[in-house]
Amino acid sequence: VQLQASGGGLVQARGCLRLSCAASGRPFSDYAVGWFRQAPGKEREFVATISRAGRVTEYAAAVKRRFTASRDNAKNTVYLQMNNLRPEDTAVYYCAAKATVTGATLNTQFSYNYWGQGTELTVSS
């Protein structure tokens, strides 16, 4: 499966933005999807994950109650709605996918074998 992340940009603190991860190649409903981010000079970290049917989500503590992952499998797209953004959310955001046979969520980058190219978010104070 090929992944294309989009929707990044420049936003002011306390603003909101929605990222998209569009898939092609296979039915997206076969895959759990994760969002990760990498800030300048830091390692890539987990942000959120959503199960193949979208029934289960999991979030990093730093984004819980501010970010929401969702998906539309009919459109082969996963979304990350980001509200109340902070300067520390500035990073390149990546989506990743892993075929699963259950409704599992995966919160480690090593679990994923397909990655998008990343989309950059800058939050100004």
PDB file of C-alpha atoms in Angstrom:
ATOM      1  CA  VAL A   1       0.000   0.000   0.000  1.00  0.00           C
ATOM      2  CA  GLN A   2       1.201   3.520  -0.774  1.00  0.00           C
ATOM      3  CA  LEU A   3       0.531   6.359   1.661  1.00  0.00           C
ATOM      4  CA  GLN A   4       0.322  10.083   1.012  1.00  0.00           C
ATOM      5  CA  ALA A   5       0.166  12.446   3.979  1.00  0.00           C
ATOM      6  CA  SER A   6      -1.055  15.985   3.463  1.00  0.00           C
ATOM      7  CA  GLY A   7      -2.569  18.966   5.223  1.00  0.00           C
ATOM      8  CA  GLY A   8       0.401  20.396   7.070  1.00  0.00           C
ATOM      9  CA  GLY A   9       1.168  24.075   7.155  1.00  0.00           C
ATOM     10  CA  LEU A  10       1.708  27.087   9.360  1.00  0.00           C
ATOM     11  CA  VAL A  11      -0.834  27.766  12.099  1.00  0.00           C
ATOM     12  CA  GLN A  12      -0.924  29.965  15.170  1.00  0.00           C
ATOM     13  CA  ALA A  13      -0.951  28.560  18.664  1.00  0.00           C
ATOM     14  CA  ARG A  14      -4.433  27.480  19.815  1.00  0.00           C
ATOM     15  CA  GLY A  15      -5.409  27.001  16.184  1.00  0.00           C
ATOM     16  CA  CYS A  16      -6.492  23.775  14.516  1.00  0.00           C
ATOM     17  CA  LEU A  17      -5.623  21.770  11.457  1.00  0.00           C
ATOM     18  CA  ARG A  18      -6.555  18.431   9.941  1.00  0.00           C
ATOM     19  CA  LEU A  19      -4.036  16.084   8.413  1.00  0.00           C
ATOM     20  CA  SER A  20      -4.997  13.442   5.884  1.00  0.00           C
ATOM     21  CA  CYS A  21      -3.376  10.158   4.976  1.00  0.00           C
ATOM     22  CA  ALA A  22      -4.594   8.775   1.672  1.00  0.00           C
ATOM     23  CA  ALA A  23      -3.864   5.189   0.704  1.00  0.00           C
ATOM     24  CA  SER A  24      -3.721   3.409  -2.611  1.00  0.00           C
ATOM     25  CA  GLY A  25      -2.917  -0.102  -3.682  1.00  0.00           C
ATOM     26  CA  ARG A  26      -5.024  -2.180  -1.324  1.00  0.00           C
ATOM     27  CA  PRO A  27      -8.227  -1.718   0.680  1.00  0.00           C
ATOM     28  CA  PHE A  28      -7.333   0.540   3.569  1.00  0.00           C
ATOM     29  CA  SER A  29      -9.769  -1.316   5.796  1.00  0.00           C
ATOM     30  CA  ASP A  30      -7.169  -4.098   6.109  1.00  0.00           C
ATOM     31  CA  TYR A  31      -4.747  -1.782   7.925  1.00  0.00           C
ATOM     32  CA  ALA A  32      -4.242  -0.266  11.311  1.00  0.00           C
ATOM     33  CA  VAL A  33      -2.842   3.241  10.858  1.00  0.00           C
ATOM     34  CA  GLY A  34      -0.552   5.252  13.059  1.00  0.00           C
ATOM     35  CA  TRP A  35       0.507   8.863  13.153  1.00  0.00           C
ATOM     36  CA  PHE A  36       4.016   9.762  14.232  1.00  0.00           C
ATOM     37  CA  ARG A  37       5.956  12.999  14.325  1.00  0.00           C
ATOM     38  CA  GLN A  38       9.547  14.108  14.330  1.00  0.00           C
ATOM     39  CA  ALA A  39      10.540  17.512  15.599  1.00  0.00           C
ATOM     40  CA  PRO A  40      13.869  19.097  14.606  1.00  0.00           C
ATOM     41  CA  GLY A  41      16.713  17.473  16.508  1.00  0.00           C
ATOM     42  CA  LYS A  42      14.458  14.873  18.110  1.00  0.00           C
ATOM     43  CA  GLU A  43      13.575  11.276  17.477  1.00  0.00           C
ATOM     44  CA  ARG A  44      10.353  10.281  15.810  1.00  0.00           C
ATOM     45  CA  GLU A  45       7.579   9.714  18.333  1.00  0.00           C
ATOM     46  CA  PHE A  46       4.146   8.156  18.469  1.00  0.00           C
ATOM     47  CA  VAL A  47       1.145  10.463  18.200  1.00  0.00           C
ATOM     48  CA  ALA A  48      -1.986   8.389  17.573  1.00  0.00           C
ATOM     49  CA  THR A  49      -3.228   5.143  16.140  1.00  0.00           C
ATOM     50  CA  ILE A  50      -6.555   3.879  14.862  1.00  0.00           C
ATOM     51  CA  SER A  51      -7.717   0.332  14.280  1.00  0.00           C
ATOM     52  CA  ARG A  52      -8.684  -0.972  10.860  1.00  0.00           C
ATOM     53  CA  ALA A  53     -12.401  -0.342  11.353  1.00  0.00           C
ATOM     54  CA  GLY A  54     -11.860   2.843  13.327  1.00  0.00           C
ATOM     55  CA  ARG A  55     -13.468   1.517  16.499  1.00  0.00           C
ATOM     56  CA  VAL A  56     -10.345   1.791  18.645  1.00  0.00           C
ATOM     57  CA  THR A  57      -7.984   4.721  18.979  1.00  0.00           C
ATOM     58  CA  GLU A  58      -5.003   5.419  21.173  1.00  0.00           C
ATOM     59  CA  TYR A  59      -3.114   8.645  21.767  1.00  0.00           C
ATOM     60  CA  ALA A  60       0.140   9.839  23.201  1.00  0.00           C
ATOM     61  CA  ALA A  61      -0.297  11.656  26.499  1.00  0.00           C
ATOM     62  CA  ALA A  62       0.960  14.903  24.955  1.00  0.00           C
ATOM     63  CA  VAL A  63      -1.906  15.061  22.449  1.00  0.00           C
ATOM     64  CA  LYS A  64      -4.753  13.317  24.261  1.00  0.00           C
ATOM     65  CA  ARG A  65      -7.974  15.372  24.288  1.00  0.00           C
ATOM     66  CA  ARG A  66      -6.512  17.699  21.642  1.00  0.00           C
ATOM     67  CA  PHE A  67      -6.011  15.350  18.680  1.00  0.00           C
ATOM     68  CA  THR A  68      -8.540  12.939  17.198  1.00  0.00           C
ATOM     69  CA  ALA A  69      -7.843  10.183  14.698  1.00  0.00           C
ATOM     70  CA  SER A  70     -10.629   9.033  12.403  1.00  0.00           C
ATOM     71  CA  ARG A  71     -10.972   7.229   9.133  1.00  0.00           C
ATOM     72  CA  ASP A  72     -13.194   6.857   6.103  1.00  0.00           C
ATOM     73  CA  ASN A  73     -12.378   3.491   4.601  1.00  0.00           C
ATOM     74  CA  ALA A  74     -14.695   4.146   1.680  1.00  0.00           C
ATOM     75  CA  LYS A  75     -12.345   7.000   0.756  1.00  0.00           C
ATOM     76  CA  ASN A  76      -9.205   5.090   1.786  1.00  0.00           C
ATOM     77  CA  THR A  77      -8.279   7.990   4.019  1.00  0.00           C
ATOM     78  CA  VAL A  78      -7.324   8.455   7.654  1.00  0.00           C
ATOM     79  CA  TYR A  79      -7.485  11.839   9.349  1.00  0.00           C
ATOM     80  CA  LEU A  80      -5.822  13.484  12.298  1.00  0.00           C
ATOM     81  CA  GLN A  81      -7.799  16.423  13.620  1.00  0.00           C
ATOM     82  CA  MET A  82      -5.535  18.621  15.702  1.00  0.00           C
ATOM     83  CA  ASN A  83      -7.052  21.255  17.984  1.00  0.00           C
ATOM     84  CA  ASN A  84      -5.573  23.717  20.437  1.00  0.00           C
ATOM     85  CA  LEU A  85      -2.194  23.435  18.772  1.00  0.00           C
ATOM     86  CA  ARG A  86       0.940  24.356  20.652  1.00  0.00           C
ATOM     87  CA  PRO A  87       4.403  25.386  19.439  1.00  0.00           C
ATOM     88  CA  GLU A  88       5.725  22.062  20.745  1.00  0.00           C
ATOM     89  CA  ASP A  89       3.509  20.286  18.200  1.00  0.00           C
ATOM     90  CA  THR A  90       5.777  21.631  15.455  1.00  0.00           C
ATOM     91  CA  ALA A  91       7.147  18.623  13.584  1.00  0.00           C
ATOM     92  CA  VAL A  92       6.996  16.588  10.423  1.00  0.00           C
ATOM     93  CA  TYR A  93       4.006  14.264  10.727  1.00  0.00           C
ATOM     94  CA  TYR A  94       4.030  10.822   9.206  1.00  0.00           C
ATOM     95  CA  CYS A  95       1.325   8.265   8.716  1.00  0.00           C
ATOM     96  CA  ALA A  96       2.100   4.563   8.714  1.00  0.00           C
ATOM     97  CA  ALA A  97       0.121   1.400   8.066  1.00  0.00           C
ATOM     98  CA  LYS A  98       0.255  -2.235   9.034  1.00  0.00           C
ATOM     99  CA  ALA A  99      -2.073  -4.975   7.838  1.00  0.00           C
ATOM    100  CA  THR A 100      -3.850  -6.550  10.795  1.00  0.00           C
ATOM    101  CA  VAL A 101      -6.301  -9.386  11.143  1.00  0.00           C
ATOM    102  CA  THR A 102      -7.838  -8.023  14.342  1.00  0.00           C
ATOM    103  CA  GLY A 103      -8.984  -4.620  15.531  1.00  0.00           C
ATOM    104  CA  ALA A 104      -5.630  -3.920  17.110  1.00  0.00           C
ATOM    105  CA  THR A 105      -3.938  -0.563  17.445  1.00  0.00           C
ATOM    106  CA  LEU A 106      -0.185  -0.260  17.189  1.00  0.00           C
ATOM    107  CA  ASN A 107       1.688   2.450  19.050  1.00  0.00           C
ATOM    108  CA  THR A 108       5.303   1.707  18.148  1.00  0.00           C
ATOM    109  CA  GLN A 109       6.896   2.731  14.884  1.00  0.00           C
ATOM    110  CA  PHE A 110       8.612  -0.628  14.540  1.00  0.00           C
ATOM    111  CA  SER A 111       5.189  -2.270  14.176  1.00  0.00           C
ATOM    112  CA  TYR A 112       4.566  -0.530  10.864  1.00  0.00           C
ATOM    113  CA  ASN A 113       5.905  -1.522   7.496  1.00  0.00           C
ATOM    114  CA  TYR A 114       4.375   1.131   5.227  1.00  0.00           C
ATOM    115  CA  TRP A 115       5.139   4.830   5.626  1.00  0.00           C
ATOM    116  CA  GLY A 116       4.063   8.038   3.954  1.00  0.00           C
ATOM    117  CA  GLN A 117       6.470  10.830   3.082  1.00  0.00           C
ATOM    118  CA  GLY A 118       5.511  13.213   5.891  1.00  0.00           C
ATOM    119  CA  THR A 119       3.811  16.579   6.034  1.00  0.00           C
ATOM    120  CA  GLU A 120       5.237  19.509   7.962  1.00  0.00           C
ATOM    121  CA  LEU A 121       3.389  21.408  10.661  1.00  0.00           C
ATOM    122  CA  THR A 122       4.664  24.625  12.168  1.00  0.00           C
ATOM    123  CA  VAL A 123       2.857  26.176  15.096  1.00  0.00           C
ATOM    124  CA  SER A 124       3.799  29.763  15.847  1.00  0.00           C
ATOM    125  CA  SER A 125       3.462  31.276  19.306  1.00  0.00           C
TER     126      SER A 125
END
